[in-house]
Coordinates of C-alpha atoms (C1' of nucleotides) in Angstrom, one line a residue:
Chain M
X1373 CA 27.3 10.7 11.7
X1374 CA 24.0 11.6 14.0
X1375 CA 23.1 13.2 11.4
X1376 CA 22.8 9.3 9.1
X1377 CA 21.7 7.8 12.0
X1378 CA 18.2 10.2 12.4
X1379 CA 18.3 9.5 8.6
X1380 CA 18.1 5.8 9.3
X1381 CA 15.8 5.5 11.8
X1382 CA 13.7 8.0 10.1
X1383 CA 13.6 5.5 7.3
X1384 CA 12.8 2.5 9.4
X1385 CA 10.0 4.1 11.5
X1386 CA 8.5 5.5 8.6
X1387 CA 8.5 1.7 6.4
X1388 CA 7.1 0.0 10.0
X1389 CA 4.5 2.5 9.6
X1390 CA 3.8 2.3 5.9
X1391 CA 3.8 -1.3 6.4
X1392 CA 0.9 -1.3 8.3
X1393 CA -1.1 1.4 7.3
X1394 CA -0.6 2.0 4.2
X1395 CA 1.7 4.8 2.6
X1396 CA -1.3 7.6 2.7
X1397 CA -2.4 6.7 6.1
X1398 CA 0.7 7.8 8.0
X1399 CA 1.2 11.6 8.6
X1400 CA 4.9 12.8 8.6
X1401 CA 3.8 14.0 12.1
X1402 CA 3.5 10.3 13.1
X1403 CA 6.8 9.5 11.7
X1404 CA 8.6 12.0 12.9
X1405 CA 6.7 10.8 16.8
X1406 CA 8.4 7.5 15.6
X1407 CA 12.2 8.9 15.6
X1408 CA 10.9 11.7 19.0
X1409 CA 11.7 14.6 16.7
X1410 CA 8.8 17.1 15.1
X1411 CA 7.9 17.1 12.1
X1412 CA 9.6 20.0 10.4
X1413 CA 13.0 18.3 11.1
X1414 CA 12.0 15.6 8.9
X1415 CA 12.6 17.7 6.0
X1416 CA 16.4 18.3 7.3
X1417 CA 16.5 14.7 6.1
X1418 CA 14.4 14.5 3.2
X1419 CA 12.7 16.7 0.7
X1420 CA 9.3 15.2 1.1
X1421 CA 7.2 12.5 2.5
X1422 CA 7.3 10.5 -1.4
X1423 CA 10.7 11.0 -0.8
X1424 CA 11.1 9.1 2.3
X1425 CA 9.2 6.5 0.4
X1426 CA 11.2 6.7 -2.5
X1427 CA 14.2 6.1 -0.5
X1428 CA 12.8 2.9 0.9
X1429 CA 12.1 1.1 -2.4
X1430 CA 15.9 2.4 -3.4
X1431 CA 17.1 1.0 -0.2
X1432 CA 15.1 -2.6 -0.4
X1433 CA 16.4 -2.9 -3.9
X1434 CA 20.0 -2.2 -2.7
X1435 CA 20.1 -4.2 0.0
X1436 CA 18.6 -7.0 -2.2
X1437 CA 21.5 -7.0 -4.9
X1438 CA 23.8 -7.5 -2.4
X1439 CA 22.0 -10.0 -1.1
X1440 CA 22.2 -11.9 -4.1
X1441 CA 25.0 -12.0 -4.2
X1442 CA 25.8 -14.2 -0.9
X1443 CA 23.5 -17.2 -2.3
X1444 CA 25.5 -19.3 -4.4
X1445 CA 21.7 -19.9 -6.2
X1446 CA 22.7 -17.4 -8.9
X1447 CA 20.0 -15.4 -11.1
X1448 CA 20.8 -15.6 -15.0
X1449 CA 19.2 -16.0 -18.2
X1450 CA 17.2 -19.8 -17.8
X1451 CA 19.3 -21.5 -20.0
X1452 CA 22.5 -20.6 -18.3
X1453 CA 20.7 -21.9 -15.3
X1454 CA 19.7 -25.1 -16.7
X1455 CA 22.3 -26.1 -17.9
X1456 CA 24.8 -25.0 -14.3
X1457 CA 22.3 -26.7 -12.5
X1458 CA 21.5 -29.3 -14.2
X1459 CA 20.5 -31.5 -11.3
X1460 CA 20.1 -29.2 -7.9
X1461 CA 19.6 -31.5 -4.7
X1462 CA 16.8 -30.8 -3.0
X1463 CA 18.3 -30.2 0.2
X1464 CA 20.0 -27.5 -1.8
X1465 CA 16.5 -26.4 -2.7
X1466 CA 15.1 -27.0 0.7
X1467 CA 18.1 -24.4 2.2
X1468 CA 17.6 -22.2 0.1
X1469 CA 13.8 -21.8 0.5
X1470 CA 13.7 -21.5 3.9
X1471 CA 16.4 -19.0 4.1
X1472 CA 14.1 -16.9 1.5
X1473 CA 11.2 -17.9 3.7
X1474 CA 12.6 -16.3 6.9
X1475 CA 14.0 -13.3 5.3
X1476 CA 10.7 -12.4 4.0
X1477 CA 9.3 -12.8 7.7
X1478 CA 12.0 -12.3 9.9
X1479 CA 14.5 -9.6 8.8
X1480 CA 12.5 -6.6 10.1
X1481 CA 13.2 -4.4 6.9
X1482 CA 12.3 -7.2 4.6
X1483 CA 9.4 -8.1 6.2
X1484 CA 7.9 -4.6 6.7
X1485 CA 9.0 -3.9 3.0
X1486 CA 7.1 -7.4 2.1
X1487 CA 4.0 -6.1 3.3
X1488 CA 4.4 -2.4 1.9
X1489 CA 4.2 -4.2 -1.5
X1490 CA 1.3 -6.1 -0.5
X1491 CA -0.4 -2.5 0.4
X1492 CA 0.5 -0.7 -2.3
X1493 CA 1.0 -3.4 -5.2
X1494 CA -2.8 -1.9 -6.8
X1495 CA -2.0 1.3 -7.0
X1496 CA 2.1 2.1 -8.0
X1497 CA 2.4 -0.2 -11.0
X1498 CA 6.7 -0.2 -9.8
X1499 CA 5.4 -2.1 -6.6
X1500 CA 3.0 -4.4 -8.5
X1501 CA 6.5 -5.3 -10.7
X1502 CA 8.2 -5.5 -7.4
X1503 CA 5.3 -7.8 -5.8
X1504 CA 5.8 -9.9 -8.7
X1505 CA 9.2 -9.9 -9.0
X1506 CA 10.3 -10.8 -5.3
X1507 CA 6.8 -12.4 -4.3
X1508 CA 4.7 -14.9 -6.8
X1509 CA 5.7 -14.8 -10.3
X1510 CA 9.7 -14.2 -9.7
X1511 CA 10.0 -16.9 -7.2
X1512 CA 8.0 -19.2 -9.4
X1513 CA 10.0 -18.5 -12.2
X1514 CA 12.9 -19.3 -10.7
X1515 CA 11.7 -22.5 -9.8
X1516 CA 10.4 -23.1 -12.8
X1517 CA 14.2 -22.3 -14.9
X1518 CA 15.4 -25.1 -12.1
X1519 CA 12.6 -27.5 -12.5
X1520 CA 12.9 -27.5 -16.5
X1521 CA 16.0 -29.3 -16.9
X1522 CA 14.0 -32.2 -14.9
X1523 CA 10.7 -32.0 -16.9
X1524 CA 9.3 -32.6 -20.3
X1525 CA 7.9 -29.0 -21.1
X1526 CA 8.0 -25.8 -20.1
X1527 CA 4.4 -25.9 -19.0
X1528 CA 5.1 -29.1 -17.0
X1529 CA 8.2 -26.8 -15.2
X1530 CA 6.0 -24.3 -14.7
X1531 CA 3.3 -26.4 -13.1
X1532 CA 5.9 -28.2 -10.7
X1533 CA 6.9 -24.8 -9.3
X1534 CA 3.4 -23.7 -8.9
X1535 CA 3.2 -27.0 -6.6
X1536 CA 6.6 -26.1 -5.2
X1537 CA 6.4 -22.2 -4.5
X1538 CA 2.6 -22.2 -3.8
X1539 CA 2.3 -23.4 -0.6
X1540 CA 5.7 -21.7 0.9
X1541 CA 3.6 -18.6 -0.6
X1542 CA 0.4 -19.3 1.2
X1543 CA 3.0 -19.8 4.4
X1544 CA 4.1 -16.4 4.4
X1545 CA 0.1 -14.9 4.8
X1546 CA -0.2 -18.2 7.8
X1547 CA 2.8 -16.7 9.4
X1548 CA 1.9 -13.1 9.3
X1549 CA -1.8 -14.4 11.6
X1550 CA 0.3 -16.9 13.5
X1551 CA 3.7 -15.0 13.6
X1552 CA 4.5 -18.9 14.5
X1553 CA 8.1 -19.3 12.9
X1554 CA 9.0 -22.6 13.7
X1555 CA 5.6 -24.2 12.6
X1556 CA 5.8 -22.3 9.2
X1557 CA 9.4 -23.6 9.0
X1558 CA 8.2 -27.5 10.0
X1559 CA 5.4 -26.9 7.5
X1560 CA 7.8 -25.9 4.7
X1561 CA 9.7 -28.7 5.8
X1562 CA 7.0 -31.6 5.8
X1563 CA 6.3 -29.6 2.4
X1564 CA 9.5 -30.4 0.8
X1565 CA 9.6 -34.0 2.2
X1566 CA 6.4 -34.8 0.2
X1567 CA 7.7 -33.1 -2.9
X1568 CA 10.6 -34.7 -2.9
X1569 CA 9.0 -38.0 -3.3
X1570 CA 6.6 -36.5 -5.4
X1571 CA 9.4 -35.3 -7.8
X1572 CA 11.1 -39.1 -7.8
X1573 CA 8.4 -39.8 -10.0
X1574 CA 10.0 -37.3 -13.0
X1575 CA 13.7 -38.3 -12.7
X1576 CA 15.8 -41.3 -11.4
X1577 CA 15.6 -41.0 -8.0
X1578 CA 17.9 -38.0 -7.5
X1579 CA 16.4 -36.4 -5.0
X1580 CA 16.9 -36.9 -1.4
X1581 CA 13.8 -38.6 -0.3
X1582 CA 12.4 -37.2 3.6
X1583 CA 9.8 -39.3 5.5
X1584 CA 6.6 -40.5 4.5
Chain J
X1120 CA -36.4 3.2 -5.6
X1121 CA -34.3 5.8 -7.3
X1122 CA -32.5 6.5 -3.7
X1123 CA -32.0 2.6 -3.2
X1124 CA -30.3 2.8 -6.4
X1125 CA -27.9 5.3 -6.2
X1126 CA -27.3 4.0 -2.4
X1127 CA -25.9 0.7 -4.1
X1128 CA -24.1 2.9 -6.6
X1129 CA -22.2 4.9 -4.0
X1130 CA -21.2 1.6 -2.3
X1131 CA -20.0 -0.3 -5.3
X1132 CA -18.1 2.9 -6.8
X1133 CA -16.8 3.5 -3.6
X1134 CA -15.6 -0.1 -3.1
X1135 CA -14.1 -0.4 -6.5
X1136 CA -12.0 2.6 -5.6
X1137 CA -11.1 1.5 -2.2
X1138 CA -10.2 -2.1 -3.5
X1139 CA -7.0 -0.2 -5.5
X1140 CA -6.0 3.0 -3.2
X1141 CA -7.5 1.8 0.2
X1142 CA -9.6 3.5 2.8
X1143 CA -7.2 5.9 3.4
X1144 CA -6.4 7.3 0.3
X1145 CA -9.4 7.9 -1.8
X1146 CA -11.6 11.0 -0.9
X1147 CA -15.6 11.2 -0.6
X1148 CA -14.9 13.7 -3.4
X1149 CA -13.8 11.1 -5.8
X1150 CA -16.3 8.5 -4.8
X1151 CA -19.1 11.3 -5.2
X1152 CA -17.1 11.8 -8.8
X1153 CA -17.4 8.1 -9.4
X1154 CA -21.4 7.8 -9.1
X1155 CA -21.8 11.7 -10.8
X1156 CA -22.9 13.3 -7.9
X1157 CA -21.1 15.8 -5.4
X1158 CA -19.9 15.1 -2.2
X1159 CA -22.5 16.5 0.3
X1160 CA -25.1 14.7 -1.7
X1161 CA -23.1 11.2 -0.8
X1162 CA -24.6 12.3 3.2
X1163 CA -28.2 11.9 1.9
X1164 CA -27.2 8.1 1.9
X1165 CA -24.7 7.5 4.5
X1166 CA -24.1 9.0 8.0
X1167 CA -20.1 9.0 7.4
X1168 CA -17.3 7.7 5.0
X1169 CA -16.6 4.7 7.5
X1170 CA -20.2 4.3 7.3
X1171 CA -19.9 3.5 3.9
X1172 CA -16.8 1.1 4.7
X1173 CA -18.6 -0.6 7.2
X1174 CA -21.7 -1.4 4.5
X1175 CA -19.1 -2.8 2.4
X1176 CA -18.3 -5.5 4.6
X1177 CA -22.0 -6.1 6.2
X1178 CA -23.2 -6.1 2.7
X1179 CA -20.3 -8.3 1.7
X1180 CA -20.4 -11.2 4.5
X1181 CA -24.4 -10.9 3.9
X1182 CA -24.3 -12.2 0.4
X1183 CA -21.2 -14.8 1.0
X1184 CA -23.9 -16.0 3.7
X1185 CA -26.6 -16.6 1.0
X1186 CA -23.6 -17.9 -1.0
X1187 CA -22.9 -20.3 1.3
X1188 CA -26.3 -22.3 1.1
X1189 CA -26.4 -22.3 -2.8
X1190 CA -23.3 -24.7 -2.4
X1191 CA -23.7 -28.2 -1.5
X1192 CA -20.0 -28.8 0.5
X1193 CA -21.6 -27.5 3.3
X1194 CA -20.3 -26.1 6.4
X1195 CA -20.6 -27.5 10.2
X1196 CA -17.8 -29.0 12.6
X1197 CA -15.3 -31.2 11.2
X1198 CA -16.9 -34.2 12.8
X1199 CA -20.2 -33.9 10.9
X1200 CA -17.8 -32.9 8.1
X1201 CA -15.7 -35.8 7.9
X1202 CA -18.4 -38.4 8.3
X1203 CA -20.7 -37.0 5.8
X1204 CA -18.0 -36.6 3.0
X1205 CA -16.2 -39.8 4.0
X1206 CA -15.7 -39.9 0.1
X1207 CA -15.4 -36.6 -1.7
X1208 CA -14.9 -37.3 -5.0
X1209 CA -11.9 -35.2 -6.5
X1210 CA -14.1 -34.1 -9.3
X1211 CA -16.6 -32.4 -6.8
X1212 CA -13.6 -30.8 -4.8
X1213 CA -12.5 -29.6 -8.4
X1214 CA -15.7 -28.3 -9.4
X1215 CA -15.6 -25.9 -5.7
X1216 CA -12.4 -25.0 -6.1
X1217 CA -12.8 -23.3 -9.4
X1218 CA -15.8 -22.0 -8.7
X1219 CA -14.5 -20.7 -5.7
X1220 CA -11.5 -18.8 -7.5
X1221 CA -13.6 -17.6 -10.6
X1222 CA -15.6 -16.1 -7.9
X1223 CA -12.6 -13.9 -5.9
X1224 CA -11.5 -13.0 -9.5
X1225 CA -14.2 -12.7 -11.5
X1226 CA -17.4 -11.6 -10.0
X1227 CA -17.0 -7.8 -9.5
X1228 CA -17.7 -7.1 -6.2
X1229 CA -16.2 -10.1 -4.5
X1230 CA -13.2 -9.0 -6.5
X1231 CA -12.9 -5.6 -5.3
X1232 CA -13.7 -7.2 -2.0
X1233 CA -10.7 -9.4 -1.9
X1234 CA -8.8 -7.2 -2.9
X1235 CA -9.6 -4.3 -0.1
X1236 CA -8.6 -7.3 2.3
X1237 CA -5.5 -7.3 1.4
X1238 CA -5.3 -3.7 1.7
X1239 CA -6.4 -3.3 5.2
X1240 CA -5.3 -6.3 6.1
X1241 CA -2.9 -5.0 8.6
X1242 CA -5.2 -2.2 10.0
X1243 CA -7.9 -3.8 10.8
X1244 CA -8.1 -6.7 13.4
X1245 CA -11.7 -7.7 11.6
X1246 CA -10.4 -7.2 8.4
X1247 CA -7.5 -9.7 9.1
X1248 CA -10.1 -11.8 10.7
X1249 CA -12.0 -11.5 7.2
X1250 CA -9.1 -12.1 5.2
X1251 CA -7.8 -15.4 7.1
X1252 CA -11.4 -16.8 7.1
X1253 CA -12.5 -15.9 3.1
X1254 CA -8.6 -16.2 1.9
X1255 CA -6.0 -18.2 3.2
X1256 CA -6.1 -20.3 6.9
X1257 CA -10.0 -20.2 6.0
X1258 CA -9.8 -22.5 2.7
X1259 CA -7.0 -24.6 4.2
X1260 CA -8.9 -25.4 7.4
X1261 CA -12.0 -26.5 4.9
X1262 CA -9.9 -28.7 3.0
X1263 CA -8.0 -30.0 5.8
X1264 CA -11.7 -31.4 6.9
X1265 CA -12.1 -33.1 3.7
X1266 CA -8.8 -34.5 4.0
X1267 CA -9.2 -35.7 7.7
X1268 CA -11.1 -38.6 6.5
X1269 CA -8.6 -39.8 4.0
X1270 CA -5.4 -39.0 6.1
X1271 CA -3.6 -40.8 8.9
X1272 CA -3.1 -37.6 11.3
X1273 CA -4.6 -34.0 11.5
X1274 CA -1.2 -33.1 11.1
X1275 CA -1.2 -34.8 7.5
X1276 CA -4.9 -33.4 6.6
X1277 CA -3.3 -29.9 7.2
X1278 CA -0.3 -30.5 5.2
X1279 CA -2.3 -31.9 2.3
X1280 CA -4.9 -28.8 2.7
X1281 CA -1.7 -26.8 2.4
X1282 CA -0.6 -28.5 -0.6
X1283 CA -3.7 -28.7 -2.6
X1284 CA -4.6 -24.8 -1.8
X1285 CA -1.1 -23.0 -1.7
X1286 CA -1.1 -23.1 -5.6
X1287 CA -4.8 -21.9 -5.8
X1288 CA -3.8 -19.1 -3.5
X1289 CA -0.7 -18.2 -5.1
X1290 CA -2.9 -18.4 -8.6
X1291 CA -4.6 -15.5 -6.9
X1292 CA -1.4 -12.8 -6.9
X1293 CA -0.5 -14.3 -10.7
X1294 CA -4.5 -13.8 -11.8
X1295 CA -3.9 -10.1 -10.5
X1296 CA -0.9 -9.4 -12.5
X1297 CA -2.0 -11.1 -15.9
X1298 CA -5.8 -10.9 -15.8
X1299 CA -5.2 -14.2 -17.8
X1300 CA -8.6 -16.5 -17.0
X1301 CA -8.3 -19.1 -18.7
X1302 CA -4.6 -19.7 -18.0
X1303 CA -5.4 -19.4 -14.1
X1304 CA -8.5 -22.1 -14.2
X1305 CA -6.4 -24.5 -17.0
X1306 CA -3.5 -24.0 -14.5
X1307 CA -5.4 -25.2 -11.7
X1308 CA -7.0 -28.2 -13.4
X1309 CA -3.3 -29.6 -13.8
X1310 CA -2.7 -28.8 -10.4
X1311 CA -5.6 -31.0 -9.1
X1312 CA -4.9 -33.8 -12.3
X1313 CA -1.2 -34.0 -10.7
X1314 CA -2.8 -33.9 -6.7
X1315 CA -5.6 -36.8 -7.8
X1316 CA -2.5 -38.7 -8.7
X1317 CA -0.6 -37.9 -5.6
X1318 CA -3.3 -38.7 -3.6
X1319 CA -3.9 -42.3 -4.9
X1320 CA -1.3 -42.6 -2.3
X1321 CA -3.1 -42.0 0.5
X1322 CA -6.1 -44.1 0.0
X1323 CA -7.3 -47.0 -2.2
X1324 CA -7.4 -45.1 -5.8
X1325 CA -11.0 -43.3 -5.2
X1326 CA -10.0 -40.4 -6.7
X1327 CA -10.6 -40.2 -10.2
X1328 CA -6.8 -40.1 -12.0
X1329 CA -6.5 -36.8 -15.0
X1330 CA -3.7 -37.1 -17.3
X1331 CA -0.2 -37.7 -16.4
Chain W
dG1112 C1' 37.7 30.9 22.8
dC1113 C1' 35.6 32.0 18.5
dC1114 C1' 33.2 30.7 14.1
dT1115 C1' 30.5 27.9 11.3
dC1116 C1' 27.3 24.6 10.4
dC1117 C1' 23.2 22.3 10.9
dA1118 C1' 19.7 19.4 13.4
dG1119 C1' 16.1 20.5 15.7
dC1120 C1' 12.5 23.7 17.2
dT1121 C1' 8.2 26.9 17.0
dA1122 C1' 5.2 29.5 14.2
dA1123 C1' 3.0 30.2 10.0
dT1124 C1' 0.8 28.9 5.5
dA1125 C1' -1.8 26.8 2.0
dT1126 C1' -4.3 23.0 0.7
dT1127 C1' -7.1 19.2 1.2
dT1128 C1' -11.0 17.1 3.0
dA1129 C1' -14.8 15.3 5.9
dT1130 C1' -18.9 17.1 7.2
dT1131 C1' -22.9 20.6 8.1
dA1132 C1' -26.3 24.2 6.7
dG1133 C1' -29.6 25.7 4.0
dC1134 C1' -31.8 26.1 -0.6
dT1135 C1' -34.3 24.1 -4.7
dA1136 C1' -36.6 21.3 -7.8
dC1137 C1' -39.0 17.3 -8.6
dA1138 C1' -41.7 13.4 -7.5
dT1139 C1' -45.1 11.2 -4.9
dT1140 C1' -49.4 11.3 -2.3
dA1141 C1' -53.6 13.1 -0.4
Chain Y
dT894 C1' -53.9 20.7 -7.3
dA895 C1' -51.7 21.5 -2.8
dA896 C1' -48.7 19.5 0.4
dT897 C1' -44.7 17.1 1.6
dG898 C1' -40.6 14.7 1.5
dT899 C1' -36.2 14.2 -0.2
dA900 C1' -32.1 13.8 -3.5
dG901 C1' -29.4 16.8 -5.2
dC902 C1' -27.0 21.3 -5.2
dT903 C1' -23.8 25.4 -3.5
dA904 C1' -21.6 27.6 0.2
dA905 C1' -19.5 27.4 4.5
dT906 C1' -16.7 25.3 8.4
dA907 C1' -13.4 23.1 11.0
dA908 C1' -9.9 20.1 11.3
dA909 C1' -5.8 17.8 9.5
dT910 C1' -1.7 17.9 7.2
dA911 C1' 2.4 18.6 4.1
dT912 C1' 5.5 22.0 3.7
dT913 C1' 8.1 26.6 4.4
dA914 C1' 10.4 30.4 7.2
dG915 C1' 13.1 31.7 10.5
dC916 C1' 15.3 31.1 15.0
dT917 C1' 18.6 28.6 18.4
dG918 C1' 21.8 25.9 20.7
dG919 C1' 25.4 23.0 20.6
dA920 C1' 29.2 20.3 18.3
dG921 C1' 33.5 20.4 15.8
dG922 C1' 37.2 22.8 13.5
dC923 C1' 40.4 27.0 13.6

DNA sequence: GCCTCCAGCTAATATTTATTAGCTACATTA
DNA sequence: TAATGTAGCTAATAAATATTAGCTGGAGGC
């Protein structure tokens, strides 16, 4: 069971490295500083230095489907989702997106992981999908599938989540200069407020309306 | 003039190749490669491989300064700022704005340049600097000084900044992924039809109103 | 208490890679 | 045309670095 644990933390120096230098950048030596081992005993725990990498994008996407599985907001095809959630609050919305919002910053895997994608996402075409996927188009899209039961077109449900996801989006490169959590959060608050009126204009009123 | 020619060669070959792998990862042997010449010959032109690097971004935040005076939304402090553009029309802001994002996608070395931001964003304090100031808190300060005018609070001006650029930003990341142009700059014409509209909230109806 | 296993170590290797030394051919200038 | 400078080349160097080989000490089961 030491054994796992140097395995762990092997994998968690080596992803706080990668995430800020870049996969080639870090020399196994430098990991293996990380963990206060030498570098030959890194290969007691993994075959090679892609391998070590390989084993963090297997244990992001791991953790991730379990982690779907907590939120009640379910993935699915879009018409299952349109038609279960026919008419989301936003505060359901609004809890939702913030939880996402301080995973992505706060949860020191995810948040490393986050910006290994950003590092890496020209290069590996599986972490441009993966960029995508948990970044800018997948979020989006799932906005989109929840904002199309409420619109006119598809295009008009894409734009709304453009509005909707863009910003939180633009919060997450604010927060990573600032590293100031709770004015991200009020930001993506205020945010929501405004759509939310915004979005009375496209249904009855549904939405919770904040201030302003 | 031959020399100044292959100079500019190295640099752009070199920055294309950086702006996918990053610093770290591509080799004076491949940029050499790139511009048909071997590696030692690449020493005729610059002292180091940072030295290229470093040309890069002096040759980078030289042109964006000649940029800077071909368009008319100037820069200065917010005060000259607000009072000189008490009443931005939102067709001007619109006609920036794309040109600003047709430039960090489609003009080729601003391209590559964005995206070796991103890359060594983490790194490299100046590079950070860089890409705040050309990407993300940059833009949003600039249009939070268009927006302190119109806007009750500096609070407010930054929250609309944040709504009006987050989906320009985000547009970025999809742009990346689809190379789709046209869908990008039609995307971000709804986007400012829709924010004209919003706006006509916050003062009396000056900006001109797109569809819906 | 002995045996086995294995995580960690040191030493060695083979490759990559930035950079230098020194040569050559061509182009420009006097 | 002779002289000179220089962009390119090949060959060499020195450092870094991923990975392997082989040893060792201690922990856990018998």
């Amino acid at each position: 069971m030491k054994k796992e644990d140097t395995k762990q933390r092997i994998l968690a120096e080596a992803l706080k490295l990668f995430s800020v230098n870049g996969y080639d950048a870090v020399t196994v030596e430098q990991v293996a500083a990380a963990v206060s081992i030498k570098a030959p005993s890194i290969y007691k725990h993994y075959r090679s230095k892609r391998d070590i990498f390989d084993s963090i994008v297997a244990c992001m996407s791991e953790m991730d489907m379990e982690r779907a599985k907590e939120y009640e907001m379910p993935e699915g095809t879009s018409e299952e989702m349109a038609e279960a959630y026919q008419d989301i609050p936003m505060e359901k919305i609004r809890v939702y997106t913030k939880a996402m919002f301080l995973h992505w910053t706060e949860e020191p895997f995810s948040s490393d992981f986050r910006k290994l994608l950003t590092l890496e996402q020209y290069r590996d075409t599986e972490m441009a999908r993966l960029c995508q996927q948990y970044l800018s188009t997948g979020p989006v899209e799932y906005m989109a599938d929840i904002f199309r039961s409420m619109s006119d077109s598809d295009e008009t449900a894409w734009q709304l989540a453009l509005e909707f996801y863009g910003p939180i989006y633009l919060l997450y490169s604010v927060y990573d200069s600032t590293q100031d959590k709770t004015g991200a959060l009020a930001a993506i608050d205020r945010h929501i407020d405004r759509f939310s009126v915004y979005m009375e204009r496209f249904r009855g009123g549904v939405a919770k309306a904040g201030k302003s």
